[in-house]
Amino acid sequence: MTSAPRPAVGLLLALALALGALAAPASGNPAPAPDPHRQVLVLVRLPPAHYRPGAGYSEGYGDALARKQRQRVAERIARSNRLTLVEDWPMPLIGLDCFVMEVPDDRSPEMVAQLLARDPGVEWSEPMRLYHGKANARSHNDPLFLAEPTANAWRLADLHRLATGKDVLVAVIDSAIDRGHPDLAGQVAVSQDFTTGPPRGAEQHGTAVAGIIAARADNGLGIVGVAPQARLMALRACRQMTPGASGSPTICDSLTLAKAITFAVEGRAQVINLSLAGPPSPLLGKLLTLATARGTSVVGAYDQALPGGGFPASQPGVIAVADETLARAPAGVYIAPGRDVPTTELGGRWSLVSGSSYAAAQVSGLMALARERRRTTGGRLLLVSAKPGGGTVNACATVLAAAERCGCDCVFGREKVAKNRP
Amino acid sequence: MGASLAVASDYRYRGVSLSDERPVVSLDLAGDFANGVYLGASALGVWTAHSGFRALGLQEYAGYARRLNSDLTGDIGLTNANYTDAYAGRAATRNQEVYVGLSGHGITGRLFYSPNYFNFGYPTLYGELNGVVRPGPGWRLNGHVGVLTRVGGDRAEERTNVDWRLGVAKELRALTLEAAVTGTNSDEDHDRARENHAVVVALSWAF
């Protein structure tokens, strides 16, 4: 049996109800967020915990009494130094009570901390410091993003703070792109088929290349393209020999390519991706010379099995790109991530791909970022690499160079940054 | 210095009601110094059943606490409590004790020695263990168990009393609201039969 309710208990309950009102934040405008740059930490010796018999329920009330005393000390310190008490945090482990105080604008926190250290009641004081996590500052919510080689090598999420390729027109001259893929939905601005024969559905190679260049970002699905806000021109000039068969060769011919390049130039594509290689063609060469003369960035896949890396990589003015398997990049050949790249796959899926086709696609996306930074339509863009005339691409320096800012803003390892014209 | 004002539905000392199960108010003054010395006093008043509000008692204490390492704190001190005839024993009395304690990791153990417990004519030892956990910001769960035993006097009447308490407290700025269940195996409440367990509610305000 317990004590019977009494009038004083009712009084207590009424007081308890009043607690809510007392504890509720004051109405009106919220206080401005404290600025840590204007704060100092004030460390005050914390009296040891001890017995306090005054209240019948010891260990209970004592906390509030001790806290109130410490607060009074802090208020005195704050008042005598014209500071504002923000909060406190007792640290029994080191026997100190840490008070946070805000410093007025007319004094520096460093100066105030030195002044406070002379107070006999203060153990020491120090300005509030900020520390930064060393993980990538930004990321995307696309689950395969961190598996993309460029997420780390190019710090793609950081690059996307500079540019996303917004509204840059990228022509993907390839096999048919799966426009209905959830990571590509809405990314294709123009679609044209230059091949002969009955129309087919989407194909593997073109879909993979398109995903690397412009897969949607932050849709919670799959991957992130290098230029996720670029607009694609899906120009089908190639066909997969065996539709639906994984690894089936993709073949193009001079005429379909010529038609597609012409269409891209006339359609004012700002970047043309050619993830293919073959023998030189005067016709295609002439068209590409025209395209580059107009300031279009043309990117071609480098094939080390073909003389000069094959055409169009060997064409002057075309950015020749190989993947990391190329042991020593010849002059004028750039290296970009092209091994085990997650990208879009037929049937709304994703898979890993490898090859210089995909390294070229990475660079096409990068050039789209650079083009966004260079708002004027004319003028060639520079591809910045570790050594003059080729080598590993420095993505950040490339984007910053497009904005005509110093490449030294990029801190990517210790590589020496050089600017080169492709 | 700090002060607090508290009201409680009962004043239970080691499980036994000293306020005749009547509500009490207490005013506490405390000084905790950085060198470990502390002292304080507590004045108690009770709403009696027939005589209105009356002074219940005055309690003083002084002690010294020291951190032994980063985990353990040692504590030694003495207390003196004077009670008026408004307390449950119906006659003014006093109790003086010295104590020593050790606390760490939220657990405190103390041993109290009284040369003449409440003027009953015999010395006592009282050992207690208190634990506190904080399940969330502003919340506190308290547990307590204590054992009181005679260490002299008429051994024929020797008996050991156990008291216990479980409490929950919520701190809201300077206010603390606490509810506790407390009890004892003692069937003696200063010569009056009383409930040997109770729910006690208390509210305190530190200022």
XYZ file of C-alpha atoms in Angstrom:
629
model
C 0.000 0.000 0.000
C 1.301 3.432 -0.827
C 0.882 6.860 0.681
C -2.567 8.305 0.143
C -2.804 11.335 -2.160
C -2.643 14.596 -0.300
C -3.243 18.246 -1.170
C 0.494 18.861 -1.501
C 0.724 16.078 -4.057
C -1.878 17.891 -6.093
C 0.210 21.000 -5.795
C 3.217 19.074 -7.042
C 1.310 17.775 -10.014
C 0.171 21.281 -10.872
C 3.766 22.422 -10.667
C 4.790 19.540 -12.850
C 2.305 20.615 -15.475
C 3.799 24.069 -15.300
C 7.164 22.550 -16.140
C 6.142 22.120 -19.711
C 5.403 25.793 -20.079
C 8.639 26.751 -18.387
C 10.673 24.369 -20.476
C 9.054 25.317 -23.766
C 11.131 27.587 -25.947
C 10.135 31.216 -25.901
C 7.877 32.237 -28.714
C 8.835 34.868 -31.243
C 11.733 35.025 -33.651
C 14.260 32.235 -33.225
C 17.653 33.281 -31.986
C 20.299 33.460 -34.706
C 22.484 30.390 -34.961
C 25.686 30.806 -32.944
C 28.773 31.467 -35.009
C 31.546 29.101 -33.867
C 34.145 31.466 -35.278
C 33.145 33.982 -32.593
C 33.237 31.587 -29.653
C 35.761 30.606 -27.031
C 35.884 27.566 -24.778
C 36.397 28.401 -21.123
C 37.575 25.500 -18.973
C 36.766 25.800 -15.282
C 37.792 23.340 -12.577
C 34.808 21.127 -11.779
C 34.320 20.487 -8.056
C 34.378 16.732 -7.394
C 31.029 14.984 -7.004
C 30.158 14.454 -3.355
C 27.476 13.655 -0.806
C 24.720 16.193 -0.395
C 22.342 15.277 2.386
C 20.129 18.341 2.186
C 17.491 16.627 0.106
C 15.896 13.381 1.135
C 16.597 11.887 -2.256
C 20.329 12.421 -2.410
C 22.148 12.044 -5.725
C 19.048 13.642 -7.167
C 18.821 17.270 -6.311
C 22.551 17.637 -5.933
C 23.108 17.757 -9.664
C 20.980 20.833 -10.195
C 22.525 22.595 -7.202
C 26.039 21.926 -8.415
C 25.145 22.929 -11.944
C 23.649 26.175 -10.733
C 26.823 27.010 -8.858
C 28.965 26.344 -11.892
C 26.652 28.411 -14.021
C 27.018 31.276 -11.589
C 30.796 31.091 -11.922
C 30.473 31.127 -15.680
C 28.115 34.079 -15.602
C 30.613 36.023 -13.529
C 33.396 35.258 -15.972
C 31.232 36.148 -18.941
C 30.012 39.362 -17.354
C 33.436 40.597 -16.326
C 34.801 39.940 -19.808
C 31.791 41.219 -21.771
C 31.011 37.802 -23.204
C 27.772 35.934 -23.756
C 27.367 32.551 -22.141
C 26.124 30.105 -24.781
C 26.192 26.700 -23.117
C 28.171 24.453 -20.841
C 29.225 20.839 -20.832
C 30.663 19.264 -17.684
C 33.506 16.825 -18.325
C 33.975 14.793 -15.132
C 36.515 12.590 -16.889
C 39.055 15.408 -16.813
C 37.536 17.268 -13.886
C 36.640 20.316 -15.916
C 33.514 22.159 -16.863
C 33.599 23.523 -20.387
C 31.683 26.727 -21.014
C 31.106 28.122 -24.474
C 31.081 31.915 -24.633
C 30.486 34.220 -27.541
C 32.920 37.027 -28.210
C 31.673 40.430 -29.391
C 32.691 41.558 -32.855
C 35.139 44.176 -31.645
C 37.549 41.575 -30.210
C 39.172 38.475 -31.569
C 38.498 35.101 -29.905
C 42.272 34.533 -29.678
C 42.752 37.740 -27.717
C 39.825 36.981 -25.429
C 41.104 33.465 -24.768
C 44.445 34.861 -23.654
C 42.696 37.341 -21.410
C 40.486 34.683 -19.844
C 43.457 32.468 -19.055
C 44.565 35.097 -16.532
C 41.325 34.736 -14.559
C 42.134 32.739 -11.400
C 38.874 30.817 -11.772
C 39.756 29.646 -15.275
C 42.011 26.693 -15.958
C 42.491 27.742 -19.563
C 40.615 29.087 -22.518
C 40.893 28.514 -26.225
C 39.076 29.687 -29.344
C 36.520 27.325 -30.809
C 38.118 25.521 -33.752
C 36.478 23.822 -36.685
C 37.585 20.448 -37.992
C 36.735 18.894 -41.300
C 35.994 15.297 -42.083
C 38.450 13.878 -44.569
C 35.979 11.760 -46.425
C 34.695 13.057 -49.711
C 32.784 16.165 -48.847
C 30.051 15.434 -51.308
C 28.516 12.392 -52.760
C 25.488 11.347 -54.747
C 22.705 9.111 -53.596
C 23.085 6.809 -56.580
C 24.053 3.459 -55.093
C 26.770 2.591 -57.650
C 28.330 6.018 -57.632
C 31.179 5.181 -55.299
C 32.039 2.185 -57.472
C 32.683 4.477 -60.424
C 36.418 4.999 -60.961
C 35.894 8.708 -61.547
C 34.190 9.125 -58.163
C 37.614 8.883 -56.594
C 40.097 9.534 -59.405
C 38.330 12.651 -60.592
C 36.508 13.463 -57.349
C 33.442 13.656 -59.473
C 31.087 14.834 -56.744
C 33.366 17.800 -56.095
C 33.587 18.481 -59.821
C 29.820 18.632 -59.903
C 29.959 21.617 -57.608
C 31.726 23.378 -60.468
C 29.715 22.019 -63.369
C 27.275 19.306 -64.339
C 27.323 19.824 -68.089
C 24.021 21.623 -67.866
C 22.411 21.959 -71.292
C 25.620 21.052 -73.106
C 24.769 19.050 -76.219
C 26.787 15.837 -76.506
C 26.483 13.722 -79.647
C 26.890 10.028 -78.995
C 27.611 8.463 -82.367
C 27.215 4.812 -81.586
C 24.708 1.999 -81.529
C 21.172 2.598 -80.298
C 20.765 4.008 -76.807
C 18.181 2.616 -74.414
C 16.207 5.811 -73.910
C 13.837 4.104 -71.517
C 16.550 3.092 -69.082
C 15.700 4.655 -65.710
C 19.157 6.245 -65.474
C 18.819 7.734 -68.974
C 15.180 8.702 -68.976
C 14.851 12.275 -70.168
C 18.533 12.622 -70.988
C 18.195 12.221 -74.739
C 17.297 15.430 -76.530
C 17.569 14.203 -80.096
C 17.498 10.714 -81.520
C 18.313 9.714 -85.079
C 19.049 6.409 -86.770
C 21.457 6.514 -89.741
C 21.775 2.783 -90.233
C 20.050 0.797 -92.910
C 17.839 -2.177 -92.395
C 14.869 -2.686 -90.146
C 14.837 -0.617 -86.958
C 16.016 -2.388 -83.831
C 15.646 -1.794 -80.200
C 18.284 -0.481 -77.859
C 21.798 -1.836 -78.047
C 24.511 -2.539 -75.561
C 27.468 -0.384 -76.562
C 25.604 2.846 -77.152
C 23.622 2.419 -73.940
C 26.798 1.881 -71.914
C 28.569 4.884 -73.444
C 25.554 7.124 -72.927
C 25.309 6.148 -69.256
C 28.932 7.013 -68.572
C 28.478 10.417 -70.153
C 25.105 11.507 -68.870
C 23.348 9.091 -66.496
C 21.055 10.959 -64.149
C 22.404 12.000 -60.759
C 20.735 11.805 -57.368
C 17.794 9.736 -58.559
C 18.652 7.000 -56.088
C 19.369 4.610 -58.934
C 22.475 3.113 -60.458
C 25.233 5.439 -61.502
C 26.020 9.095 -62.079
C 27.176 10.281 -65.476
C 30.216 12.499 -65.694
C 27.925 15.221 -67.066
C 24.535 14.328 -65.598
C 22.813 17.455 -66.859
C 24.131 17.284 -70.383
C 21.696 16.688 -73.250
C 22.391 13.740 -75.479
C 22.088 13.472 -79.239
C 21.529 9.752 -79.713
C 22.891 9.242 -83.218
C 22.757 5.617 -84.245
C 25.471 5.003 -86.802
C 26.507 1.550 -85.619
C 24.719 -1.706 -85.006
C 25.304 -4.632 -82.757
C 25.977 -7.714 -84.824
C 23.906 -10.036 -82.675
C 21.155 -8.096 -80.921
C 20.843 -8.879 -77.265
C 23.998 -10.996 -77.143
C 26.411 -9.828 -74.531
C 29.773 -8.836 -76.008
C 28.505 -8.944 -79.532
C 30.663 -6.703 -81.809
C 29.400 -3.272 -82.774
C 30.007 -2.250 -86.365
C 29.718 1.092 -88.150
C 30.586 2.141 -91.671
C 31.980 5.280 -93.237
C 28.692 6.452 -94.603
C 26.592 6.093 -91.486
C 29.341 7.775 -89.512
C 29.589 10.597 -92.021
C 25.848 11.129 -91.827
C 25.900 11.152 -88.062
C 28.877 13.522 -87.788
C 27.224 15.861 -90.257
C 24.027 15.761 -88.277
C 25.938 16.491 -85.075
C 27.806 19.441 -86.562
C 24.656 20.878 -88.083
C 22.823 20.303 -84.858
C 25.495 22.300 -83.003
C 26.684 19.511 -80.823
C 29.350 20.890 -78.506
C 30.947 17.513 -77.864
C 31.069 14.532 -80.219
C 31.861 11.150 -78.758
C 33.247 8.506 -81.061
C 33.927 5.397 -79.026
C 35.132 3.476 -82.016
C 38.229 2.907 -84.085
C 39.038 1.864 -87.641
C 41.072 2.837 -90.662
C 41.481 6.469 -91.704
C 38.804 7.982 -93.899
C 39.362 11.226 -95.826
C 35.644 11.917 -95.713
C 35.326 11.476 -92.022
C 38.590 13.319 -91.508
C 37.302 16.321 -93.379
C 34.102 16.358 -91.413
C 35.931 16.115 -88.128
C 38.327 18.877 -89.123
C 35.307 21.016 -89.775
C 33.807 20.089 -86.444
C 36.916 20.900 -84.435
C 37.382 24.135 -86.366
C 33.965 25.159 -85.126
C 35.079 24.583 -81.566
C 33.403 21.240 -81.100
C 35.299 18.856 -78.869
C 35.665 15.537 -80.630
C 36.712 12.575 -78.527
C 37.869 9.278 -80.021
C 38.781 5.916 -78.526
C 42.446 4.926 -78.927
C 43.073 1.368 -80.087
C 46.666 0.327 -79.493
C 46.236 -2.585 -81.917
C 45.752 -0.199 -84.836
C 48.395 2.006 -86.445
C 48.448 5.388 -84.718
C 45.694 4.206 -82.412
C 43.256 4.005 -85.316
C 40.870 6.552 -86.704
C 39.424 8.923 -85.465
C 41.917 8.940 -82.556
C 44.745 9.582 -84.991
C 42.967 12.543 -86.555
C 44.546 15.875 -85.667
C 42.309 17.853 -83.380
C 40.556 14.773 -82.028
C 41.143 13.982 -78.373
C 42.548 10.450 -78.346
C 41.719 8.569 -75.179
C 42.888 5.190 -73.901
C 42.151 3.396 -70.676
C 44.676 2.660 -67.932
C 45.904 -0.552 -69.557
C 47.979 1.455 -71.971
C 51.387 1.123 -70.352
C 52.953 4.165 -71.926
C 50.757 6.741 -73.568
C 52.153 7.997 -76.891
C 52.301 11.730 -77.418
C 48.873 13.216 -77.697
C 47.072 10.263 -76.113
C 45.222 10.815 -72.869
C 44.504 8.275 -70.186
C 41.139 8.149 -68.455
C 39.436 5.563 -66.216
C 38.117 2.798 -68.436
C 38.382 -0.433 -66.486
C 35.497 -1.999 -64.602
C 33.267 0.973 -65.076
C 29.673 0.515 -63.865
C 27.232 1.817 -66.429
C 23.798 1.413 -67.885
C 22.854 -1.920 -69.392
C 19.929 -3.026 -71.511
C 16.720 -3.925 -69.733
C 17.002 -1.236 -67.082
C 20.045 -2.873 -65.536
C 23.634 -1.884 -64.846
C 26.860 -3.766 -65.494
C 30.634 -3.349 -65.559
C 32.394 -2.488 -68.798
C 36.035 -2.047 -69.764
C 37.829 -0.571 -72.744
C 38.981 2.625 -74.346
C 35.430 3.193 -75.643
C 34.405 3.898 -72.088
C 37.506 5.910 -71.261
C 36.617 8.103 -74.240
C 33.089 8.466 -72.895
C 34.488 9.668 -69.561
C 36.439 12.373 -71.367
C 33.411 13.366 -73.438
C 31.529 13.921 -70.192
C 34.447 15.900 -68.843
C 34.521 18.094 -71.914
C 30.825 18.752 -71.377
C 31.630 20.002 -67.883
C 34.381 22.196 -69.305
C 32.030 23.500 -71.983
C 29.510 24.522 -69.388
C 32.214 26.519 -67.646
C 33.106 28.209 -70.943
C 29.837 29.915 -71.660
C 30.793 31.278 -75.034
C 30.178 28.740 -77.752
C 33.433 29.369 -79.568
C 36.979 28.617 -78.612
C 38.732 25.374 -78.044
C 38.754 23.758 -74.697
C 41.942 22.574 -73.102
C 42.353 19.087 -71.760
C 44.781 19.247 -68.871
C 46.977 16.294 -68.104
C 49.851 15.295 -65.903
C 52.479 15.726 -68.613
C 52.604 17.829 -71.756
C 50.851 16.309 -74.718
C 48.898 13.552 -73.066
C 48.919 11.195 -70.148
C 46.580 10.947 -67.218
C 43.783 13.463 -67.386
C 43.514 16.036 -64.624
C 39.769 16.512 -64.510
C 39.611 19.351 -62.021
C 42.292 21.372 -63.800
C 40.503 20.800 -67.091
C 37.254 22.209 -65.753
C 38.946 25.139 -64.048
C 41.037 25.888 -67.142
C 37.805 26.149 -69.103
C 36.755 28.922 -66.771
C 40.174 30.486 -67.318
C 41.080 30.026 -63.710
C 44.462 28.885 -62.590
C 44.881 25.108 -62.668
C 46.836 25.326 -59.438
C 43.488 25.483 -57.607
C 43.372 21.734 -57.997
C 45.175 19.615 -55.476
C 45.201 16.138 -56.952
C 48.147 14.342 -55.487
C 51.508 15.770 -56.395
C 51.258 15.603 -60.107
C 52.573 18.476 -62.084
C 49.802 20.150 -63.956
C 50.382 21.183 -67.526
C 48.006 22.573 -70.080
C 48.018 21.079 -73.522
C 46.110 21.586 -76.621
C 44.856 18.374 -78.079
C 27.220 29.264 -3.745
C 23.974 27.760 -4.871
C 20.523 27.303 -3.486
C 17.485 25.227 -4.182
C 13.927 25.090 -3.029
C 12.127 21.773 -3.057
C 8.703 20.436 -2.219
C 8.095 16.733 -1.695
C 5.092 14.649 -0.856
C 6.942 12.964 2.018
C 10.311 13.114 3.740
C 11.753 9.648 3.918
C 15.082 9.126 5.620
C 16.525 5.708 4.921
C 13.103 4.430 4.043
C 11.369 5.761 7.150
C 9.067 8.768 7.018
C 10.272 11.541 9.320
C 7.442 13.835 8.265
C 4.647 11.520 9.340
C 3.939 10.980 5.626
C 3.159 14.646 5.310
C 4.459 16.927 2.520
C 7.598 18.904 3.177
C 9.453 21.873 1.819
C 13.201 22.278 1.998
C 15.564 25.129 1.367
C 19.116 24.107 0.600
C 22.224 26.236 0.521
C 25.440 24.766 -0.802
C 28.983 25.800 -1.486
C 31.119 23.521 -3.661
C 34.673 24.716 -4.085
C 37.126 23.768 -6.770
C 39.658 22.565 -4.183
C 37.221 19.849 -3.127
C 35.916 21.394 0.080
C 32.153 21.618 0.313
C 29.612 22.603 2.895
C 25.923 23.267 3.081
C 22.765 23.422 5.112
C 19.202 22.371 4.633
C 16.135 23.727 6.406
C 13.008 21.584 6.401
C 9.376 22.454 7.012
C 6.368 20.175 7.167
C 2.650 20.587 6.632
C 1.438 18.744 9.724
C -1.933 17.092 9.994
C -3.220 19.242 12.839
C -0.766 22.070 13.506
C -0.316 23.605 10.099
C 3.093 24.319 8.695
C 5.962 23.791 11.131
C 9.727 23.639 11.068
C 10.845 20.043 10.807
C 14.565 20.314 11.167
C 17.900 21.740 10.162
C 20.738 19.769 8.676
C 24.327 20.900 8.120
C 27.188 19.152 6.472
C 30.805 19.701 5.496
C 33.225 17.510 3.656
C 36.093 17.115 1.313
C 36.015 15.305 -2.005
C 38.957 14.492 -4.186
C 39.395 12.837 -7.540
C 41.557 9.796 -7.051
C 41.874 9.249 -10.796
C 39.805 9.951 -13.858
C 37.183 7.422 -12.757
C 37.093 7.454 -8.963
C 36.295 10.164 -6.457
C 36.810 9.825 -2.730
C 34.647 11.709 -0.271
C 34.791 12.224 3.487
C 32.674 14.442 5.722
C 30.316 14.858 8.631
C 26.684 15.772 9.058
C 24.574 17.125 11.858
C 20.802 17.069 11.848
C 18.448 18.565 14.445
C 14.767 17.701 14.342
C 11.936 19.439 16.121
C 9.085 17.686 17.850
C 7.165 18.059 14.618
C 9.006 15.088 13.246
C 7.498 11.626 13.381
C 9.282 10.731 16.609
C 7.261 13.394 18.428
C 10.265 14.606 20.436
C 13.121 16.835 19.390
C 16.197 14.856 18.565
C 19.444 15.004 16.650
C 21.711 12.780 14.673
C 25.396 13.215 13.889
C 27.356 11.102 11.504
C 30.715 10.895 9.829
C 30.959 9.301 6.448
C 33.383 8.144 3.834
C 32.517 7.363 0.248
C 33.840 6.247 -3.069
C 32.163 6.933 -6.390
C 32.781 6.220 -10.020
C 31.037 5.098 -13.200
C 27.699 6.270 -11.836
C 27.893 4.150 -8.689
C 28.534 5.496 -5.206
C 29.232 3.553 -2.059
C 29.268 5.202 1.366
C 29.635 4.201 4.954
C 28.157 6.346 7.725
C 28.887 6.054 11.420
C 26.637 7.579 14.047
C 27.777 7.462 17.719
C 24.222 7.856 18.959
C 21.689 7.288 16.260
C 18.740 9.673 16.800
C 19.570 9.646 20.526
C 18.458 6.052 20.727
C 21.502 5.284 22.842
C 23.475 3.122 20.465
C 25.907 3.688 17.605
C 25.117 2.589 14.073
C 26.772 1.911 10.810
C 24.905 2.608 7.642
C 26.186 1.417 4.298
C 24.614 2.463 1.040
C 25.019 1.896 -2.665
C 23.579 4.374 -5.109
C 23.499 4.110 -8.845
C 22.445 6.542 -11.505
C 22.001 6.109 -15.228
C 21.042 8.739 -17.741
C 18.901 7.172 -20.439
C 18.514 10.435 -22.325
C 19.131 14.152 -22.116
C 17.644 15.494 -18.901
C 16.532 12.070 -17.664
C 17.964 10.251 -14.708
C 17.172 6.880 -13.171
C 18.270 6.405 -9.586
C 18.616 3.284 -7.568
C 19.545 3.012 -3.919
C 19.937 0.298 -1.332
C 21.108 0.833 2.245
C 21.692 -1.276 5.314
C 21.547 0.110 8.851
C 22.948 -1.910 11.707
C 23.809 -1.354 15.339
C 27.439 -1.635 16.261
C 27.129 -1.232 20.030
C 24.673 -0.757 22.879
C 22.179 -3.442 23.792
C 23.041 -6.224 21.352
C 19.890 -8.115 22.386
C 17.833 -5.601 20.454
C 20.165 -5.652 17.534
C 18.528 -5.741 14.196
C 19.437 -4.815 10.662
C 17.202 -2.609 8.595
C 17.344 -2.508 4.829
C 15.950 0.343 2.779
C 15.738 0.815 -0.952
C 14.598 3.348 -3.475
C 14.007 3.489 -7.221
C 13.487 6.883 -8.770
C 13.138 8.636 -12.069
C 13.952 12.307 -12.498
C 13.525 14.772 -15.290
C 15.598 17.922 -15.373
C 14.174 20.922 -17.131
C 16.520 23.851 -16.922
C 16.695 24.730 -13.217
C 13.746 22.494 -12.335
C 13.941 18.840 -11.406
C 10.895 16.636 -11.090
C 11.418 13.299 -9.417
C 9.216 10.365 -8.565
C 10.515 7.517 -6.460
C 9.346 4.343 -4.846
C 11.024 3.795 -1.512
C 10.676 1.215 1.181
C 12.239 -0.512 4.148
C 11.905 -3.750 6.049
C 11.653 -1.760 9.273
C 8.308 -2.212 11.056
C 9.233 0.498 13.485
C 8.596 4.071 12.593
C 9.665 5.858 15.699
C 7.212 3.972 17.878
C 4.397 4.365 15.389
C 3.188 1.870 12.876
C 3.566 3.258 9.405
C 3.549 2.095 5.842
C 6.915 0.593 5.066
C 6.958 1.676 1.449
C 5.705 4.720 -0.396
C 5.661 6.629 -3.645
C 7.184 10.044 -3.241
C 7.016 12.897 -5.701
C 9.313 15.906 -5.449
C 9.952 19.071 -7.373
C 13.004 21.237 -6.862
C 14.178 24.532 -8.246
C 17.826 25.522 -8.194
C 18.663 29.204 -8.133
